[in-house]
Short mmCIF file of C-alpha atoms in Angstrom, two decimals:
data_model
loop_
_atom_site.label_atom_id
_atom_site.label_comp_id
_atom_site.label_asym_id
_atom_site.label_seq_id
_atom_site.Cartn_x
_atom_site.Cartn_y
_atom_site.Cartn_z
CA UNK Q 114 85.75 189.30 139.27
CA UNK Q 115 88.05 186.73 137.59
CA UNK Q 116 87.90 183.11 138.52
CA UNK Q 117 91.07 181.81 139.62
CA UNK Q 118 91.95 177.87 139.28
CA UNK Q 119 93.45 175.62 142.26
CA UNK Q 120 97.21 176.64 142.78
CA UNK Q 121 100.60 174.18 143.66
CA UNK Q 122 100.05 175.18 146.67
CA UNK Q 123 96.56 173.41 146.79
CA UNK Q 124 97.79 170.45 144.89
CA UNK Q 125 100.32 170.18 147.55
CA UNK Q 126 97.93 170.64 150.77
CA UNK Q 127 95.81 167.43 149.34
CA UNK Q 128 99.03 165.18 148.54
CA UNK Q 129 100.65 165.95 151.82
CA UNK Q 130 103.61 167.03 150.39
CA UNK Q 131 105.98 170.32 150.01
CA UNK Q 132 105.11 172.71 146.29
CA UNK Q 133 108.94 172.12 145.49
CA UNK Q 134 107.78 167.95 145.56
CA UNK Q 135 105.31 169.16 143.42
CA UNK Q 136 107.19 171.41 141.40
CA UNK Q 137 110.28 168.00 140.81
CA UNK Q 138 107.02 166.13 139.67
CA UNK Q 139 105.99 168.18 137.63
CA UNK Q 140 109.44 169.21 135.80
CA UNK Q 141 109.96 165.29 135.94
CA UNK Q 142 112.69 165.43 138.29
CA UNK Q 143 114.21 161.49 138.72
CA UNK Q 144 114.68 162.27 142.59
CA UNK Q 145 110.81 161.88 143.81
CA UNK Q 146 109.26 158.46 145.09
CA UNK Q 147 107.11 156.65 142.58
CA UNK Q 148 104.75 156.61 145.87
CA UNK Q 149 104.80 160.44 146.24
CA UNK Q 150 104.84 161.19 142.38
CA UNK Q 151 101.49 159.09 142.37
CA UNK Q 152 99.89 160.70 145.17
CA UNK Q 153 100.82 164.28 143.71
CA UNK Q 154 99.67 163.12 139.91
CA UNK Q 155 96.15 161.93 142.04
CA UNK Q 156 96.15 165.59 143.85
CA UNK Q 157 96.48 167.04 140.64
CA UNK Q 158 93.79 165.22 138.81
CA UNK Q 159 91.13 165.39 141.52
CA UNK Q 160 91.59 169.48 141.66
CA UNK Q 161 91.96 169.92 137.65
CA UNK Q 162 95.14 171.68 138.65
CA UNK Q 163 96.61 173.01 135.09
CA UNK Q 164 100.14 174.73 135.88
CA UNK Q 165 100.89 177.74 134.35
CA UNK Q 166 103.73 177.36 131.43
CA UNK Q 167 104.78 181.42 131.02
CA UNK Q 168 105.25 181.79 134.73
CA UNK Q 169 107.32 177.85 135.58
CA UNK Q 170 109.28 179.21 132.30
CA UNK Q 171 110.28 182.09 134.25
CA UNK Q 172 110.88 180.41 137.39
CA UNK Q 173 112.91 177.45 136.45
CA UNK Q 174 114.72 179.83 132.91
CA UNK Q 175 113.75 176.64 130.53
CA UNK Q 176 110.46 176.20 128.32
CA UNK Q 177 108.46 173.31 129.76
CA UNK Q 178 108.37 171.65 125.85
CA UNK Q 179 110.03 169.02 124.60
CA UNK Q 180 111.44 168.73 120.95
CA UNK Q 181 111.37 166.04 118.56
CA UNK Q 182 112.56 165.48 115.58
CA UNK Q 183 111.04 162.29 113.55
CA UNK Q 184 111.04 161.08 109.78
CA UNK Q 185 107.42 161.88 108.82
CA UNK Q 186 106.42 157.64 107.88
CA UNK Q 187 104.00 155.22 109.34
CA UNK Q 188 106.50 152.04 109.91
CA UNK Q 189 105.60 150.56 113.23
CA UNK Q 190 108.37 151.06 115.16
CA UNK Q 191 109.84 155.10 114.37
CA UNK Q 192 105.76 156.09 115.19
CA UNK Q 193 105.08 153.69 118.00
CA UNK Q 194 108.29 155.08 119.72
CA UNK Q 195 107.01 158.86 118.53
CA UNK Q 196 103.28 157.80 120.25
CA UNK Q 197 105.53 156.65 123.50
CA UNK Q 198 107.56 159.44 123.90
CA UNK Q 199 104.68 162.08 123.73
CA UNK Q 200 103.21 159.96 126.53
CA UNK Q 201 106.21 160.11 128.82
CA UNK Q 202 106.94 164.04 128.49
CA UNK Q 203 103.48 164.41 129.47
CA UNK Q 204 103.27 162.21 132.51
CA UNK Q 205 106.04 163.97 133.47
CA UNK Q 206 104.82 167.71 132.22
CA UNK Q 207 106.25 168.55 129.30
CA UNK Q 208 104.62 169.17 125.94
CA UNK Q 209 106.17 167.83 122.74
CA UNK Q 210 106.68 169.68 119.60
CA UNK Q 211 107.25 167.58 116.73
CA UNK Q 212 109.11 168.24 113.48
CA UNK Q 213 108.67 165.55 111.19
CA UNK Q 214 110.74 165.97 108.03
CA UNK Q 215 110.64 164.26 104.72
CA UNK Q 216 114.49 162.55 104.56
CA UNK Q 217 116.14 162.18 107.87
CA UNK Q 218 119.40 164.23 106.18
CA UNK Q 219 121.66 166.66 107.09
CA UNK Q 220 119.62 169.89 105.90
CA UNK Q 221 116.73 168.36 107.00
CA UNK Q 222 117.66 167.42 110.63
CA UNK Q 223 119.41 171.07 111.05
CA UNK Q 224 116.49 173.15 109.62
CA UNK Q 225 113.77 171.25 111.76
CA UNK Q 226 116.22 171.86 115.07
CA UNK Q 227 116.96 175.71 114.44
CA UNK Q 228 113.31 175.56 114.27
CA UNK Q 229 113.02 173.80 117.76
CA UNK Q 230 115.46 176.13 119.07
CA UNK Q 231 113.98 179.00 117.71
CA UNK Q 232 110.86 178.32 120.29
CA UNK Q 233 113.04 178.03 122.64
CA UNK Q 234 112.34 174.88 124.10
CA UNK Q 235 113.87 173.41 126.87
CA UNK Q 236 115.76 170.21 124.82
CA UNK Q 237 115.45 167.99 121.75
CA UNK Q 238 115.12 164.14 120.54
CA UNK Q 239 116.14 162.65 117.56
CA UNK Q 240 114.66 159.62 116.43
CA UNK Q 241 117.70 158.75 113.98
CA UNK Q 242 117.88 155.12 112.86
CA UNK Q 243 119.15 156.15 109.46
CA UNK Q 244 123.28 156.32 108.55
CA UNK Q 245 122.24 160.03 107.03
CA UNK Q 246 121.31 161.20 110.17
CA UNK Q 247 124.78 160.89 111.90
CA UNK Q 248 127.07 163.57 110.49
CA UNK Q 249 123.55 165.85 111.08
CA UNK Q 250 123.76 165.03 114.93
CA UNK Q 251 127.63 165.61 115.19
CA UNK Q 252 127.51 169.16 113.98
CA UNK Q 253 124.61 170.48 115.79
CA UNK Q 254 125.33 172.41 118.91
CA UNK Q 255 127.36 171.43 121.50
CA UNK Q 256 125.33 173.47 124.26
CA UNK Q 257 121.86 172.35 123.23
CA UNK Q 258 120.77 169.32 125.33
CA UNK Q 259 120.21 166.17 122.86
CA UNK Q 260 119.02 162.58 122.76
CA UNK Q 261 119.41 160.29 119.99
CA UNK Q 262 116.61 156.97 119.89
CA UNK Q 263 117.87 154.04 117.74
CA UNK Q 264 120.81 156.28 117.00
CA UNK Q 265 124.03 155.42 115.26
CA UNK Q 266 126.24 153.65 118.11
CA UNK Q 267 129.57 154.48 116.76
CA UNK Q 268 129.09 158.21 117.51
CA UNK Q 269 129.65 160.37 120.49
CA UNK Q 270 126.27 161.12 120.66
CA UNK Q 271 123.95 160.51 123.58
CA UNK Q 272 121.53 157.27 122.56
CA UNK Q 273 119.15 155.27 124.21
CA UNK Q 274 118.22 152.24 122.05
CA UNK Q 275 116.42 148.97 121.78
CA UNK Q 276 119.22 146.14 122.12
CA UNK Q 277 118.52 145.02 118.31
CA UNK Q 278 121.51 142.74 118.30
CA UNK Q 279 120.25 140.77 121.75
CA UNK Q 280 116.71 140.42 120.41
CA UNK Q 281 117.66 139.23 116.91
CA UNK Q 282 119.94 136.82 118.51
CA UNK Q 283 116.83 135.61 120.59
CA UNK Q 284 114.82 134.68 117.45
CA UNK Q 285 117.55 132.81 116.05
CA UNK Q 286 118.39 131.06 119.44
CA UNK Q 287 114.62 130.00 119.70
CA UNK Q 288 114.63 128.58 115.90
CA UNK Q 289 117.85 126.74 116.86
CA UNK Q 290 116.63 125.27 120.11
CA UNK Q 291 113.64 123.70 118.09
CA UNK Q 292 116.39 121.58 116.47
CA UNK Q 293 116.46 124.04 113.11
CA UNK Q 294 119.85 123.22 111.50
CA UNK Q 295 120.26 126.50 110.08
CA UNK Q 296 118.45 129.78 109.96
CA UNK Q 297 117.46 132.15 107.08
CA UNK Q 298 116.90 135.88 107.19
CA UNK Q 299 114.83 138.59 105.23
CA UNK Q 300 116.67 142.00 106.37
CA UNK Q 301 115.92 144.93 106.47
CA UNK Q 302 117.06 148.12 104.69
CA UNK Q 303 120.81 148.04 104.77
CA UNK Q 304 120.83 151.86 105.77
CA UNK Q 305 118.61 151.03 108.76
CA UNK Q 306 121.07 150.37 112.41
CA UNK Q 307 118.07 148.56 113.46
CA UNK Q 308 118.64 146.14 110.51
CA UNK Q 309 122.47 146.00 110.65
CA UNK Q 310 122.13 145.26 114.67
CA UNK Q 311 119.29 141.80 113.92
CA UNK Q 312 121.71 141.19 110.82
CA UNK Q 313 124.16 141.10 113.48
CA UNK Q 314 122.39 138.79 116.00
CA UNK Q 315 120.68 136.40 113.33
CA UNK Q 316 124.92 136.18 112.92
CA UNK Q 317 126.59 135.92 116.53
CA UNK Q 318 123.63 133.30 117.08
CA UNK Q 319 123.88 131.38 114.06
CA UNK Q 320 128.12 131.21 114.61
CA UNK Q 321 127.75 130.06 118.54
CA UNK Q 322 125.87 127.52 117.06
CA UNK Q 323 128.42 126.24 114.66
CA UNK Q 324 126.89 127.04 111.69
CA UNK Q 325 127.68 128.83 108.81
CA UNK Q 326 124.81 131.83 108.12
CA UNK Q 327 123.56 131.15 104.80
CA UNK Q 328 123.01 133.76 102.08
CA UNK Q 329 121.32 137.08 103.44
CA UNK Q 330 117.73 138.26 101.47
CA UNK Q 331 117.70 141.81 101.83
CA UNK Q 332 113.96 143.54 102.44
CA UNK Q 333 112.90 146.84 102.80
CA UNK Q 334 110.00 146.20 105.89
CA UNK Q 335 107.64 146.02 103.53
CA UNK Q 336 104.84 143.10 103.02
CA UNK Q 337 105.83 143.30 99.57
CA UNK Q 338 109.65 142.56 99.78
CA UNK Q 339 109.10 139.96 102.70
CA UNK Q 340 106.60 137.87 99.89
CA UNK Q 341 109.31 137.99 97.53
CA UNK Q 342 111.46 136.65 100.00
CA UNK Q 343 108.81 133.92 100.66
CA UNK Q 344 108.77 133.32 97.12
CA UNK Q 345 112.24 132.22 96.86
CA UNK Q 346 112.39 130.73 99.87
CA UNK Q 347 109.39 128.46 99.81
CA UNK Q 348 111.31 126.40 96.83
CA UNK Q 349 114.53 125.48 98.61
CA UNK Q 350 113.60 122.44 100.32
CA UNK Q 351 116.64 122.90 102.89
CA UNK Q 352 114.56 125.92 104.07
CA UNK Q 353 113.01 125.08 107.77
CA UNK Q 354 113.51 128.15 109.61
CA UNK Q 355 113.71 131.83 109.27
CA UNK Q 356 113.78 135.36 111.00
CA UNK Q 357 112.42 138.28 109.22
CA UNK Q 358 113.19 141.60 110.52
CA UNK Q 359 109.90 142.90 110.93
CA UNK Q 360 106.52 141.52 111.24
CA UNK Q 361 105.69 143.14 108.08
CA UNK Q 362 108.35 141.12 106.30
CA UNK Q 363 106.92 137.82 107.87
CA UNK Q 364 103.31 138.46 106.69
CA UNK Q 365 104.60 138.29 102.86
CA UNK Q 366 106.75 135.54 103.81
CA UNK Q 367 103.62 133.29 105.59
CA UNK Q 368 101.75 134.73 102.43
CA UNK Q 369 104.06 133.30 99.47
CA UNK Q 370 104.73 129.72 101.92
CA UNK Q 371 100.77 129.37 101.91
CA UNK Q 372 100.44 130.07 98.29
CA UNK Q 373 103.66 127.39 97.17
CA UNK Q 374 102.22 124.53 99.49
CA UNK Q 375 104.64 125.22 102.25
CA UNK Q 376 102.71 124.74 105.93
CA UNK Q 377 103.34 126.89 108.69
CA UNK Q 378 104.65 125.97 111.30
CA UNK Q 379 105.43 121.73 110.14
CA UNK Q 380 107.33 122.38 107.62
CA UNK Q 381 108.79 125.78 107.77
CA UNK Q 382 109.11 128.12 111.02
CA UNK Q 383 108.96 131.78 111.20
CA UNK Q 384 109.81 134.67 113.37
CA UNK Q 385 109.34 138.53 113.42
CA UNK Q 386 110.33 141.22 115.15
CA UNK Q 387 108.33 144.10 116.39
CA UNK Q 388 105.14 142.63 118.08
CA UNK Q 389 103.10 144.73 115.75
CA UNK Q 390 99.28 144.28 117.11
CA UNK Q 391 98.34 142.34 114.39
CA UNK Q 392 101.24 140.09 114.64
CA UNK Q 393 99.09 137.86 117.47
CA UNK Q 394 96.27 137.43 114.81
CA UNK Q 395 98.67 136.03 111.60
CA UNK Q 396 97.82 132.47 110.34
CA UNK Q 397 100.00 131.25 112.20
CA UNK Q 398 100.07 133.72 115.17
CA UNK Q 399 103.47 134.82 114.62
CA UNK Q 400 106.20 134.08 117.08
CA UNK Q 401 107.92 137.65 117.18
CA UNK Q 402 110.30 140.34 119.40
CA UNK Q 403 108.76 142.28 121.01
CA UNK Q 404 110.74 146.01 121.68
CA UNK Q 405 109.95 147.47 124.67
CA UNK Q 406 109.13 151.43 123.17
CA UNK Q 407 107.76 152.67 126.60
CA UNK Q 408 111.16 151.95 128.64
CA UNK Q 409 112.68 153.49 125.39
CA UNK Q 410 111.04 156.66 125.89
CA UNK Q 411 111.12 156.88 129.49
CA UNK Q 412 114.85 156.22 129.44
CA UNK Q 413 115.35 158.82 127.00
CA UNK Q 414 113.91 161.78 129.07
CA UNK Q 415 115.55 160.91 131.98
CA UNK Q 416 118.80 160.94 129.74
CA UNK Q 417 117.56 164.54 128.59
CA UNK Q 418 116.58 165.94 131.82
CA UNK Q 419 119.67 165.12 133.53
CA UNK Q 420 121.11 166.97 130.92
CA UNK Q 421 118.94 170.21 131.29
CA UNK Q 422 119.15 169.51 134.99
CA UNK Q 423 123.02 169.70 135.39
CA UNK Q 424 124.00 171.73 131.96
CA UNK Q 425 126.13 168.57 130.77
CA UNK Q 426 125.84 166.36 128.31
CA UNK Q 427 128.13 163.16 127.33
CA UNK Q 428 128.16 160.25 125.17
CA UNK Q 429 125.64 158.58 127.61
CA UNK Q 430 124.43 155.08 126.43
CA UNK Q 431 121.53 153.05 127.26
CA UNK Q 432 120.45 149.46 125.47
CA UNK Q 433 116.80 148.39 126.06
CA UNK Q 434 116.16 144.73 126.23
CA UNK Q 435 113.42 143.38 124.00
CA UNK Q 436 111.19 140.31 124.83
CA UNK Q 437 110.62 137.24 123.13
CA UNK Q 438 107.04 136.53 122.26
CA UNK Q 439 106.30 132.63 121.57
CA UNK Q 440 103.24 131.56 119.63
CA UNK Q 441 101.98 129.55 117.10
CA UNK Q 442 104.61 129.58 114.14
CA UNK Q 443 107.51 127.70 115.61
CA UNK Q 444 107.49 124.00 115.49
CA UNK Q 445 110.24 121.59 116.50
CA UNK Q 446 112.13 121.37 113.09
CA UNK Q 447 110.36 118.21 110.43
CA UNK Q 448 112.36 115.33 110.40
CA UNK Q 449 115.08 114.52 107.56
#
């Protein structure tokens, strides 16, 4: 005689609560009281409940997975968002089916989202922070229900980001409070909208201030570029501050300033961006913005599941403040 498992309807007896509450929690449905959705996530874990995918696809007509579409890389941010957003679609019962492609092109976006479609699943996310991605996005179709992360703003595309030009302008705030007189920046990849939007901040901050930003040292997030950087940097004895844009970029930098004589933080001040975990335990710990990937993610499926909720889409928007994380290698600017 077959074994059967506990049913909704058992998950919903030991939360107190109607199977449809349970059913909105499980599809993720916004509408449902963090209280209740906690009490129904406890019902579920105490019974093992595991809900049955072929049958809630034929109730609700939609596949209970999630598709993503990421550049296959290990840079901190693009996989820490990745990590985050599996973790969201789960809490709220999806799976996540990732196709990671090589370039983040045209051919390459379309092919790995007729391949998403193809399994039918109930909606898609693009993680797109590259200009080649953004003609790709505009001529998929119209009726498929899409989210862009660190998208390209200027198109009509739905986007939930982190506010790159806010947090950028942060770091070069804090530099300027400490009585730096001007700011320098290692950038990153000029094809990158996260590195045009802290270009854009280091900027906006740097003119508030009444100062003229001085030349630009273009990076490519690498250790490697950010030393070079350091390298040039560390002779110019005007240089007292600067704003990397990544923590990556600001390890080479600290690197090549230790090696040329250059002390950290008394003579010359540095901050990141990214709060990579490592970023705490830097000689210096480094001073650094820290994005806030979770909110990223959640915001994002809520942005695609009102869109498989109601059948509409729009270009829906949504900027995600980053945090400013002060430690050890900012120093009131040396004297003159």
């Amino acid at each position: 005689m077959a074994v059967h498992g506990p049913a909704m309807t058992d998950v919903a007896r030991l939360a107190g609560v109607s199977h449809q509450t349970v059913s909105r929690v499980l599809n993720g449905h916004p509408n449902v009281r963090e209280q209740t959705r906690l009490r129904v996530r406890a019902a579920i874990a105490e019974l093992g409940y595991r809900p049955n995918g072929a049958a809630r696809t034929l109730v609700t007509g939609r596949s209970q997975v999630i598709g993503v579409v990421a550049q296959n890389t290990t840079l901190y941010g693009p996989a820490s968002l990745l990590a985050a957003l599996e973790q969201t679609a789960a809490e709220g019962g999806f799976a996540v089916s990732v196709g990671s492609v090589r370039n983040l092109d045209h051919r390459s976006i379309s092919a790995a989202v007729e391949r998403h479609l193809s399994h039918r699943v109930a909606g898609i996310v693009v993680i797109a922070p590259v200009e080649s991605a953004g003609e790709a996005l505009e001529r998929l179709p119209k009726d498929v229900p899409l989210v862009t992360v660190d998208g390209d703003p200027r198109r009509p595309v739905p986007l939930v980001t982190v506010d790159q030009v806010a947090g950028a302008r942060a770091a070069t705030q804090h530099l300027l409070d400490a009585g730096h007189r001007s700011v320098w920046h290692v950038s990153g990849p000029s094809d990158w909208f996260d590195s045009a939007g802290r270009i854009q901040g280091w900027r906006e901050a740097l003119l508030a201030a009444g100062v003229d930003p001085p030349p630009l040292l273009p990076g490519d997030w690498s250790a490697a570029s950010g030393y070079r950087a350091g390298q040039l940097l560390a002779r110019m004895p005007e240089v007292t501050a600067i704003f990397t844009a990544n923590d990556h970029l600001a390890l080479g930098v600290l690197r090549a300033l230790h090696e040329m004589g250059r002390r950290v933080p008394e003579e010359i001040s540095v901050v990141g961006f990214d709060d990579v975990p490592e970023a705490a335990y830097f000689i210096p710990p480094l001073t650094t913005v820290r994005p806030d990937f979770d909110a990223v993610a959640r915001a994002s499926l809520r942005m695609l599941l009102s869109q498989i909720e109601t059948g509409t889409g729009g270009a829906l928007r949504q900027t995600i403040a980053p945090t400013l994380v002060s430690r050890d290698s900012v120093a009131a600017a040396p004297p003159r």
